[in-house]
PDB file of C-alpha atoms in Angstrom:
ATOM      1  CA  ALA A   1     115.169  83.760 153.101  1.00  0.00           C
ATOM      2  CA  GLN A   2     114.821  82.605 149.555  1.00  0.00           C
ATOM      3  CA  SER A   3     117.634  83.951 147.608  1.00  0.00           C
ATOM      4  CA  VAL A   4     120.122  83.366 144.580  1.00  0.00           C
ATOM      5  CA  ALA A   5     123.590  84.475 144.519  1.00  0.00           C
ATOM      6  CA  GLN A   6     125.988  84.805 141.714  1.00  0.00           C
ATOM      7  CA  PRO A   7     129.313  85.560 143.212  1.00  0.00           C
ATOM      8  CA  GLU A   8     131.148  86.758 140.287  1.00  0.00           C
ATOM      9  CA  ASP A   9     130.120  90.124 138.647  1.00  0.00           C
ATOM     10  CA  GLN A  10     132.287  89.258 135.661  1.00  0.00           C
ATOM     11  CA  VAL A  11     133.884  86.211 134.194  1.00  0.00           C
ATOM     12  CA  ASN A  12     136.651  86.237 131.590  1.00  0.00           C
ATOM     13  CA  VAL A  13     137.557  83.615 129.326  1.00  0.00           C
ATOM     14  CA  ALA A  14     139.689  83.189 126.210  1.00  0.00           C
ATOM     15  CA  GLU A  15     137.758  81.835 123.261  1.00  0.00           C
ATOM     16  CA  GLY A  16     138.075  78.046 122.893  1.00  0.00           C
ATOM     17  CA  ASN A  17     138.474  77.733 126.773  1.00  0.00           C
ATOM     18  CA  PRO A  18     135.845  76.080 128.813  1.00  0.00           C
ATOM     19  CA  LEU A  19     133.545  78.501 131.004  1.00  0.00           C
ATOM     20  CA  THR A  20     131.652  78.260 134.267  1.00  0.00           C
ATOM     21  CA  VAL A  21     129.518  80.908 135.609  1.00  0.00           C
ATOM     22  CA  LYS A  22     128.663  80.226 139.339  1.00  0.00           C
ATOM     23  CA  CYS A  23     125.354  80.314 140.905  1.00  0.00           C
ATOM     24  CA  THR A  24     124.161  79.102 144.356  1.00  0.00           C
ATOM     25  CA  TYR A  25     120.482  79.246 145.798  1.00  0.00           C
ATOM     26  CA  SER A  26     118.625  79.015 149.189  1.00  0.00           C
ATOM     27  CA  VAL A  27     115.036  77.640 148.728  1.00  0.00           C
ATOM     28  CA  SER A  28     113.256  75.091 150.983  1.00  0.00           C
ATOM     29  CA  GLY A  29     112.076  72.000 149.251  1.00  0.00           C
ATOM     30  CA  ASN A  30     112.940  70.826 145.610  1.00  0.00           C
ATOM     31  CA  PRO A  31     114.122  73.799 143.570  1.00  0.00           C
ATOM     32  CA  TYR A  32     113.206  74.816 140.058  1.00  0.00           C
ATOM     33  CA  LEU A  33     116.242  76.525 138.756  1.00  0.00           C
ATOM     34  CA  PHE A  34     116.766  78.566 135.460  1.00  0.00           C
ATOM     35  CA  TRP A  35     119.456  80.270 133.486  1.00  0.00           C
ATOM     36  CA  TYR A  36     118.773  83.326 131.278  1.00  0.00           C
ATOM     37  CA  VAL A  37     121.072  85.205 128.933  1.00  0.00           C
ATOM     38  CA  GLN A  38     120.708  88.797 128.063  1.00  0.00           C
ATOM     39  CA  TYR A  39     122.548  90.300 124.936  1.00  0.00           C
ATOM     40  CA  PRO A  40     122.866  94.161 124.969  1.00  0.00           C
ATOM     41  CA  ASN A  41     119.821  96.210 124.691  1.00  0.00           C
ATOM     42  CA  ARG A  42     117.430  93.019 124.520  1.00  0.00           C
ATOM     43  CA  GLY A  43     115.371  91.158 126.748  1.00  0.00           C
ATOM     44  CA  LEU A  44     116.118  87.902 128.441  1.00  0.00           C
ATOM     45  CA  GLN A  45     116.342  84.656 126.607  1.00  0.00           C
ATOM     46  CA  PHE A  46     115.816  81.246 128.323  1.00  0.00           C
ATOM     47  CA  LEU A  47     118.796  78.909 128.233  1.00  0.00           C
ATOM     48  CA  LEU A  48     117.897  76.071 130.389  1.00  0.00           C
ATOM     49  CA  LYS A  49     116.315  74.757 133.407  1.00  0.00           C
ATOM     50  CA  TYR A  50     116.268  72.130 136.056  1.00  0.00           C
ATOM     51  CA  ILE A  51     113.055  70.843 137.400  1.00  0.00           C
ATOM     52  CA  THR A  52     113.688  67.151 138.240  1.00  0.00           C
ATOM     53  CA  GLY A  53     115.639  64.121 137.079  1.00  0.00           C
ATOM     54  CA  ASP A  54     119.252  64.080 135.671  1.00  0.00           C
ATOM     55  CA  ASN A  55     121.478  66.522 137.396  1.00  0.00           C
ATOM     56  CA  LEU A  56     123.207  67.473 134.159  1.00  0.00           C
ATOM     57  CA  VAL A  57     121.008  69.712 132.089  1.00  0.00           C
ATOM     58  CA  LYS A  58     121.690  70.611 128.561  1.00  0.00           C
ATOM     59  CA  GLY A  59     120.192  73.853 127.029  1.00  0.00           C
ATOM     60  CA  SER A  60     120.560  76.162 124.050  1.00  0.00           C
ATOM     61  CA  TYR A  61     123.720  77.281 122.184  1.00  0.00           C
ATOM     62  CA  GLY A  62     125.901  74.423 123.644  1.00  0.00           C
ATOM     63  CA  PHE A  63     125.325  75.360 127.289  1.00  0.00           C
ATOM     64  CA  GLU A  64     124.855  72.989 130.201  1.00  0.00           C
ATOM     65  CA  ALA A  65     124.327  73.298 134.018  1.00  0.00           C
ATOM     66  CA  GLU A  66     124.891  70.853 136.787  1.00  0.00           C
ATOM     67  CA  PHE A  67     122.518  70.751 139.714  1.00  0.00           C
ATOM     68  CA  ASN A  68     124.425  69.811 142.953  1.00  0.00           C
ATOM     69  CA  LYS A  69     121.853  69.622 145.815  1.00  0.00           C
ATOM     70  CA  SER A  70     124.389  69.116 148.576  1.00  0.00           C
ATOM     71  CA  GLN A  71     126.232  72.296 147.632  1.00  0.00           C
ATOM     72  CA  THR A  72     122.840  74.189 146.584  1.00  0.00           C
ATOM     73  CA  SER A  73     124.535  75.168 143.338  1.00  0.00           C
ATOM     74  CA  PHE A  74     123.702  75.394 139.716  1.00  0.00           C
ATOM     75  CA  HIS A  75     126.538  76.274 137.612  1.00  0.00           C
ATOM     76  CA  LEU A  76     126.443  77.020 133.971  1.00  0.00           C
ATOM     77  CA  LYS A  77     128.957  75.655 131.817  1.00  0.00           C
ATOM     78  CA  LYS A  78     130.244  75.283 128.316  1.00  0.00           C
ATOM     79  CA  PRO A  79     133.180  73.247 127.107  1.00  0.00           C
ATOM     80  CA  SER A  80     134.407  75.665 124.535  1.00  0.00           C
ATOM     81  CA  ALA A  81     133.445  79.576 124.667  1.00  0.00           C
ATOM     82  CA  LEU A  82     132.802  81.647 121.580  1.00  0.00           C
ATOM     83  CA  VAL A  83     133.204  85.334 121.473  1.00  0.00           C
ATOM     84  CA  SER A  84     129.346  85.605 120.686  1.00  0.00           C
ATOM     85  CA  ASP A  85     128.851  84.257 123.933  1.00  0.00           C
ATOM     86  CA  SER A  86     129.560  87.457 125.677  1.00  0.00           C
ATOM     87  CA  ALA A  87     126.491  88.795 127.392  1.00  0.00           C
ATOM     88  CA  LEU A  88     124.809  89.067 130.862  1.00  0.00           C
ATOM     89  CA  TYR A  89     123.731  85.775 132.538  1.00  0.00           C
ATOM     90  CA  PHE A  90     121.098  85.408 135.219  1.00  0.00           C
ATOM     91  CA  CYS A  91     120.574  82.426 137.489  1.00  0.00           C
ATOM     92  CA  ALA A  92     116.910  82.181 138.846  1.00  0.00           C
ATOM     93  CA  VAL A  93     114.992  80.069 141.262  1.00  0.00           C
ATOM     94  CA  ARG A  94     111.195  79.702 141.508  1.00  0.00           C
ATOM     95  CA  SER A  95     110.265  80.471 145.211  1.00  0.00           C
ATOM     96  CA  ASN A  96     107.895  78.603 147.296  1.00  0.00           C
ATOM     97  CA  THR A  97     105.077  81.283 146.367  1.00  0.00           C
ATOM     98  CA  GLY A  98     105.828  80.617 142.571  1.00  0.00           C
ATOM     99  CA  LYS A  99     107.705  83.711 141.699  1.00  0.00           C
ATOM    100  CA  LEU A 100     111.078  83.758 140.062  1.00  0.00           C
ATOM    101  CA  ILE A 101     113.778  85.145 142.076  1.00  0.00           C
ATOM    102  CA  PHE A 102     116.700  86.326 140.106  1.00  0.00           C
ATOM    103  CA  GLY A 103     120.484  86.611 140.933  1.00  0.00           C
ATOM    104  CA  GLN A 104     122.380  89.940 140.389  1.00  0.00           C
ATOM    105  CA  GLY A 105     123.684  88.700 137.051  1.00  0.00           C
ATOM    106  CA  THR A 106     127.402  87.881 135.810  1.00  0.00           C
ATOM    107  CA  THR A 107     128.708  89.443 132.875  1.00  0.00           C
ATOM    108  CA  LEU A 108     130.766  86.927 130.684  1.00  0.00           C
ATOM    109  CA  GLN A 109     133.387  88.325 128.451  1.00  0.00           C
ATOM    110  CA  VAL A 110     134.995  86.185 125.941  1.00  0.00           C
ATOM    111  CA  LYS A 111     138.313  87.366 124.388  1.00  0.00           C
ATOM    112  CA  PRO A 112     139.488  86.346 120.808  1.00  0.00           C
TER     113      PRO A 112
ATOM    114  CA  ASN B   1     103.931  84.255 116.939  1.00  0.00           C
ATOM    115  CA  ALA B   2     104.965  87.808 117.809  1.00  0.00           C
ATOM    116  CA  GLY B   3     105.738  86.579 121.435  1.00  0.00           C
ATOM    117  CA  VAL B   4     105.796  89.284 124.245  1.00  0.00           C
ATOM    118  CA  THR B   5     105.645  92.722 122.809  1.00  0.00           C
ATOM    119  CA  GLN B   6     106.076  96.086 124.792  1.00  0.00           C
ATOM    120  CA  THR B   7     105.541  99.557 123.853  1.00  0.00           C
ATOM    121  CA  PRO B   8     107.100 102.201 123.829  1.00  0.00           C
ATOM    122  CA  LYS B   9     110.616 101.209 123.695  1.00  0.00           C
ATOM    123  CA  PHE B  10     111.740 104.491 125.223  1.00  0.00           C
ATOM    124  CA  GLN B  11     110.111 106.914 127.237  1.00  0.00           C
ATOM    125  CA  VAL B  12     111.166 110.252 129.090  1.00  0.00           C
ATOM    126  CA  LEU B  13     108.840 111.589 131.935  1.00  0.00           C
ATOM    127  CA  LYS B  14     108.908 114.575 134.042  1.00  0.00           C
ATOM    128  CA  THR B  15     108.405 113.975 137.834  1.00  0.00           C
ATOM    129  CA  GLY B  16     104.804 113.755 138.793  1.00  0.00           C
ATOM    130  CA  GLN B  17     103.632 112.818 135.219  1.00  0.00           C
ATOM    131  CA  SER B  18     101.724 109.365 134.805  1.00  0.00           C
ATOM    132  CA  MET B  19     101.991 106.888 131.912  1.00  0.00           C
ATOM    133  CA  THR B  20     101.253 103.409 131.175  1.00  0.00           C
ATOM    134  CA  LEU B  21     103.436 100.855 129.722  1.00  0.00           C
ATOM    135  CA  GLN B  22     101.958  98.403 127.539  1.00  0.00           C
ATOM    136  CA  CYS B  23     102.735  94.642 127.446  1.00  0.00           C
ATOM    137  CA  ALA B  24     100.788  91.791 125.161  1.00  0.00           C
ATOM    138  CA  GLN B  25     101.401  88.229 124.504  1.00  0.00           C
ATOM    139  CA  ASP B  26      99.921  85.922 121.851  1.00  0.00           C
ATOM    140  CA  MET B  27     100.965  82.561 123.549  1.00  0.00           C
ATOM    141  CA  ASN B  28      97.782  82.252 125.482  1.00  0.00           C
ATOM    142  CA  HIS B  29     100.007  82.227 128.738  1.00  0.00           C
ATOM    143  CA  GLU B  30      98.409  82.635 131.998  1.00  0.00           C
ATOM    144  CA  TYR B  31     101.143  83.947 133.994  1.00  0.00           C
ATOM    145  CA  MET B  32     102.450  87.368 133.164  1.00  0.00           C
ATOM    146  CA  SER B  33     104.858  89.742 135.165  1.00  0.00           C
ATOM    147  CA  TRP B  34     106.607  92.918 135.095  1.00  0.00           C
ATOM    148  CA  TYR B  35     110.167  93.243 136.407  1.00  0.00           C
ATOM    149  CA  ARG B  36     112.509  96.319 136.609  1.00  0.00           C
ATOM    150  CA  GLN B  37     116.219  96.029 135.971  1.00  0.00           C
ATOM    151  CA  ASP B  38     118.638  98.211 137.630  1.00  0.00           C
ATOM    152  CA  PRO B  39     122.447  97.954 137.171  1.00  0.00           C
ATOM    153  CA  GLY B  40     124.003  95.541 139.979  1.00  0.00           C
ATOM    154  CA  MET B  41     120.425  94.533 141.255  1.00  0.00           C
ATOM    155  CA  GLY B  42     119.268  91.798 138.697  1.00  0.00           C
ATOM    156  CA  LEU B  43     115.643  91.824 137.951  1.00  0.00           C
ATOM    157  CA  ARG B  44     113.123  92.661 140.639  1.00  0.00           C
ATOM    158  CA  LEU B  45     109.456  91.708 140.396  1.00  0.00           C
ATOM    159  CA  ILE B  46     106.995  94.492 140.385  1.00  0.00           C
ATOM    160  CA  HIS B  47     103.526  92.843 139.921  1.00  0.00           C
ATOM    161  CA  TYR B  48     102.402  89.671 138.477  1.00  0.00           C
ATOM    162  CA  SER B  49      99.266  87.993 137.443  1.00  0.00           C
ATOM    163  CA  VAL B  50      98.234  84.197 137.292  1.00  0.00           C
ATOM    164  CA  GLY B  51      95.329  84.765 135.085  1.00  0.00           C
ATOM    165  CA  ALA B  52      92.728  87.476 133.757  1.00  0.00           C
ATOM    166  CA  GLY B  53      91.305  89.270 136.741  1.00  0.00           C
ATOM    167  CA  ILE B  54      94.080  88.099 139.219  1.00  0.00           C
ATOM    168  CA  THR B  55      97.006  90.459 140.086  1.00  0.00           C
ATOM    169  CA  ASP B  56      99.337  90.403 142.986  1.00  0.00           C
ATOM    170  CA  GLN B  57     102.269  92.493 144.400  1.00  0.00           C
ATOM    171  CA  GLY B  58     105.871  91.529 143.759  1.00  0.00           C
ATOM    172  CA  GLU B  59     108.976  92.785 145.501  1.00  0.00           C
ATOM    173  CA  VAL B  60     108.710  96.419 144.640  1.00  0.00           C
ATOM    174  CA  PRO B  61     105.263  97.329 143.957  1.00  0.00           C
ATOM    175  CA  ASN B  62     105.086 100.865 145.275  1.00  0.00           C
ATOM    176  CA  GLY B  63     104.269 103.731 142.708  1.00  0.00           C
ATOM    177  CA  TYR B  64     102.967 101.089 140.087  1.00  0.00           C
ATOM    178  CA  ASN B  65      99.516  99.604 139.396  1.00  0.00           C
ATOM    179  CA  VAL B  66      98.541  96.668 137.070  1.00  0.00           C
ATOM    180  CA  SER B  67      95.286  95.151 135.776  1.00  0.00           C
ATOM    181  CA  ARG B  68      94.522  91.881 133.759  1.00  0.00           C
ATOM    182  CA  SER B  69      91.120  92.364 131.889  1.00  0.00           C
ATOM    183  CA  THR B  70      92.267  89.891 129.162  1.00  0.00           C
ATOM    184  CA  THR B  71      94.735  87.000 129.020  1.00  0.00           C
ATOM    185  CA  GLU B  72      96.713  88.692 126.375  1.00  0.00           C
ATOM    186  CA  ASP B  73      97.413  92.312 128.002  1.00  0.00           C
ATOM    187  CA  PHE B  74      99.066  93.286 131.149  1.00  0.00           C
ATOM    188  CA  PRO B  75      99.583  97.006 131.332  1.00  0.00           C
ATOM    189  CA  LEU B  76     101.831  98.743 133.973  1.00  0.00           C
ATOM    190  CA  ARG B  77     100.734 102.364 135.157  1.00  0.00           C
ATOM    191  CA  LEU B  78     103.067 104.666 136.733  1.00  0.00           C
ATOM    192  CA  LEU B  79     100.896 106.856 138.901  1.00  0.00           C
ATOM    193  CA  SER B  80     103.022 109.751 139.662  1.00  0.00           C
ATOM    194  CA  ALA B  81     106.637 109.256 138.162  1.00  0.00           C
ATOM    195  CA  ALA B  82     109.600 109.861 140.352  1.00  0.00           C
ATOM    196  CA  PRO B  83     113.414 109.759 139.354  1.00  0.00           C
ATOM    197  CA  SER B  84     114.014 106.515 141.390  1.00  0.00           C
ATOM    198  CA  GLN B  85     111.628 104.810 138.679  1.00  0.00           C
ATOM    199  CA  THR B  86     114.272 105.549 136.124  1.00  0.00           C
ATOM    200  CA  SER B  87     115.020 101.952 134.886  1.00  0.00           C
ATOM    201  CA  VAL B  88     114.435  99.468 132.171  1.00  0.00           C
ATOM    202  CA  TYR B  89     111.000  97.577 132.416  1.00  0.00           C
ATOM    203  CA  PHE B  90     110.516  94.036 131.206  1.00  0.00           C
ATOM    204  CA  CYS B  91     107.296  92.346 130.857  1.00  0.00           C
ATOM    205  CA  ALA B  92     107.325  88.268 130.725  1.00  0.00           C
ATOM    206  CA  SER B  93     104.984  85.683 130.323  1.00  0.00           C
ATOM    207  CA  SER B  94     104.760  81.904 131.053  1.00  0.00           C
ATOM    208  CA  TYR B  95     102.388  79.021 130.519  1.00  0.00           C
ATOM    209  CA  SER B  96     102.726  78.097 134.408  1.00  0.00           C
ATOM    210  CA  LEU B  97     105.583  79.386 136.565  1.00  0.00           C
ATOM    211  CA  ALA B  98     104.319  77.278 139.197  1.00  0.00           C
ATOM    212  CA  ALA B  99     104.618  74.141 137.102  1.00  0.00           C
ATOM    213  CA  GLY B 100     108.360  75.005 136.127  1.00  0.00           C
ATOM    214  CA  TYR B 101     107.640  76.406 132.660  1.00  0.00           C
ATOM    215  CA  GLU B 102     110.063  79.064 131.741  1.00  0.00           C
ATOM    216  CA  GLN B 103     109.397  82.698 131.018  1.00  0.00           C
ATOM    217  CA  TYR B 104     109.370  84.657 127.818  1.00  0.00           C
ATOM    218  CA  PHE B 105     110.427  88.179 128.011  1.00  0.00           C
ATOM    219  CA  GLY B 106     109.620  91.253 125.817  1.00  0.00           C
ATOM    220  CA  PRO B 107     112.380  93.564 124.500  1.00  0.00           C
ATOM    221  CA  GLY B 108     112.108  95.961 127.335  1.00  0.00           C
ATOM    222  CA  THR B 109     111.061  99.774 127.702  1.00  0.00           C
ATOM    223  CA  ARG B 110     113.749 102.166 128.827  1.00  0.00           C
ATOM    224  CA  LEU B 111     112.234 104.801 131.107  1.00  0.00           C
ATOM    225  CA  THR B 112     113.885 108.044 132.239  1.00  0.00           C
ATOM    226  CA  VAL B 113     112.364 110.270 134.856  1.00  0.00           C
ATOM    227  CA  THR B 114     113.750 113.921 134.968  1.00  0.00           C
TER     228      THR B 114
END
């Protein structure tokens, strides 16, 4: 079955520290992978995507993600967290039928 | 560009009532979709469309209808509202999800069914 897993409901980091939000996927073939962010009472905003090419993808607001085919992972990272990064983060994969499958979401809490 | 717009922002319905959630985009995107967001369940696809006149079911289509008469508009109809349809609804559009283009999301409609 095609799926996305975000194993952590919440990630807590101190401002200035590096952050990682984990995502693993299950889909046959070459995956198209996405990260979105949702601020309170707002719609989702696109952060970055992996389609092909370099395994390290850079996106908006200083975020990046590393595609690892052998571990079927696409973890979101940022070298230095900001309090304003606190939000709900969703990983998604495009299924073989062309639909987007979302993970359950991970709440990122950055403490000053 | 206004992007993806949704109306209303909030709605309260009684069980059995019907209503239409409106969604429009001005980016000439072919792909449009409706999701519902419930706590701890991420976003679940209700219906989607790959172009005017073409719609298909997603993961949770029961109790909802859609139509796509123009490229710009993709309304979602609740036929007979039930408390289980209390949720936040998001409309999204993309140039082409099949080709890996990202989706743009509307601000959402918070629906409560009593």
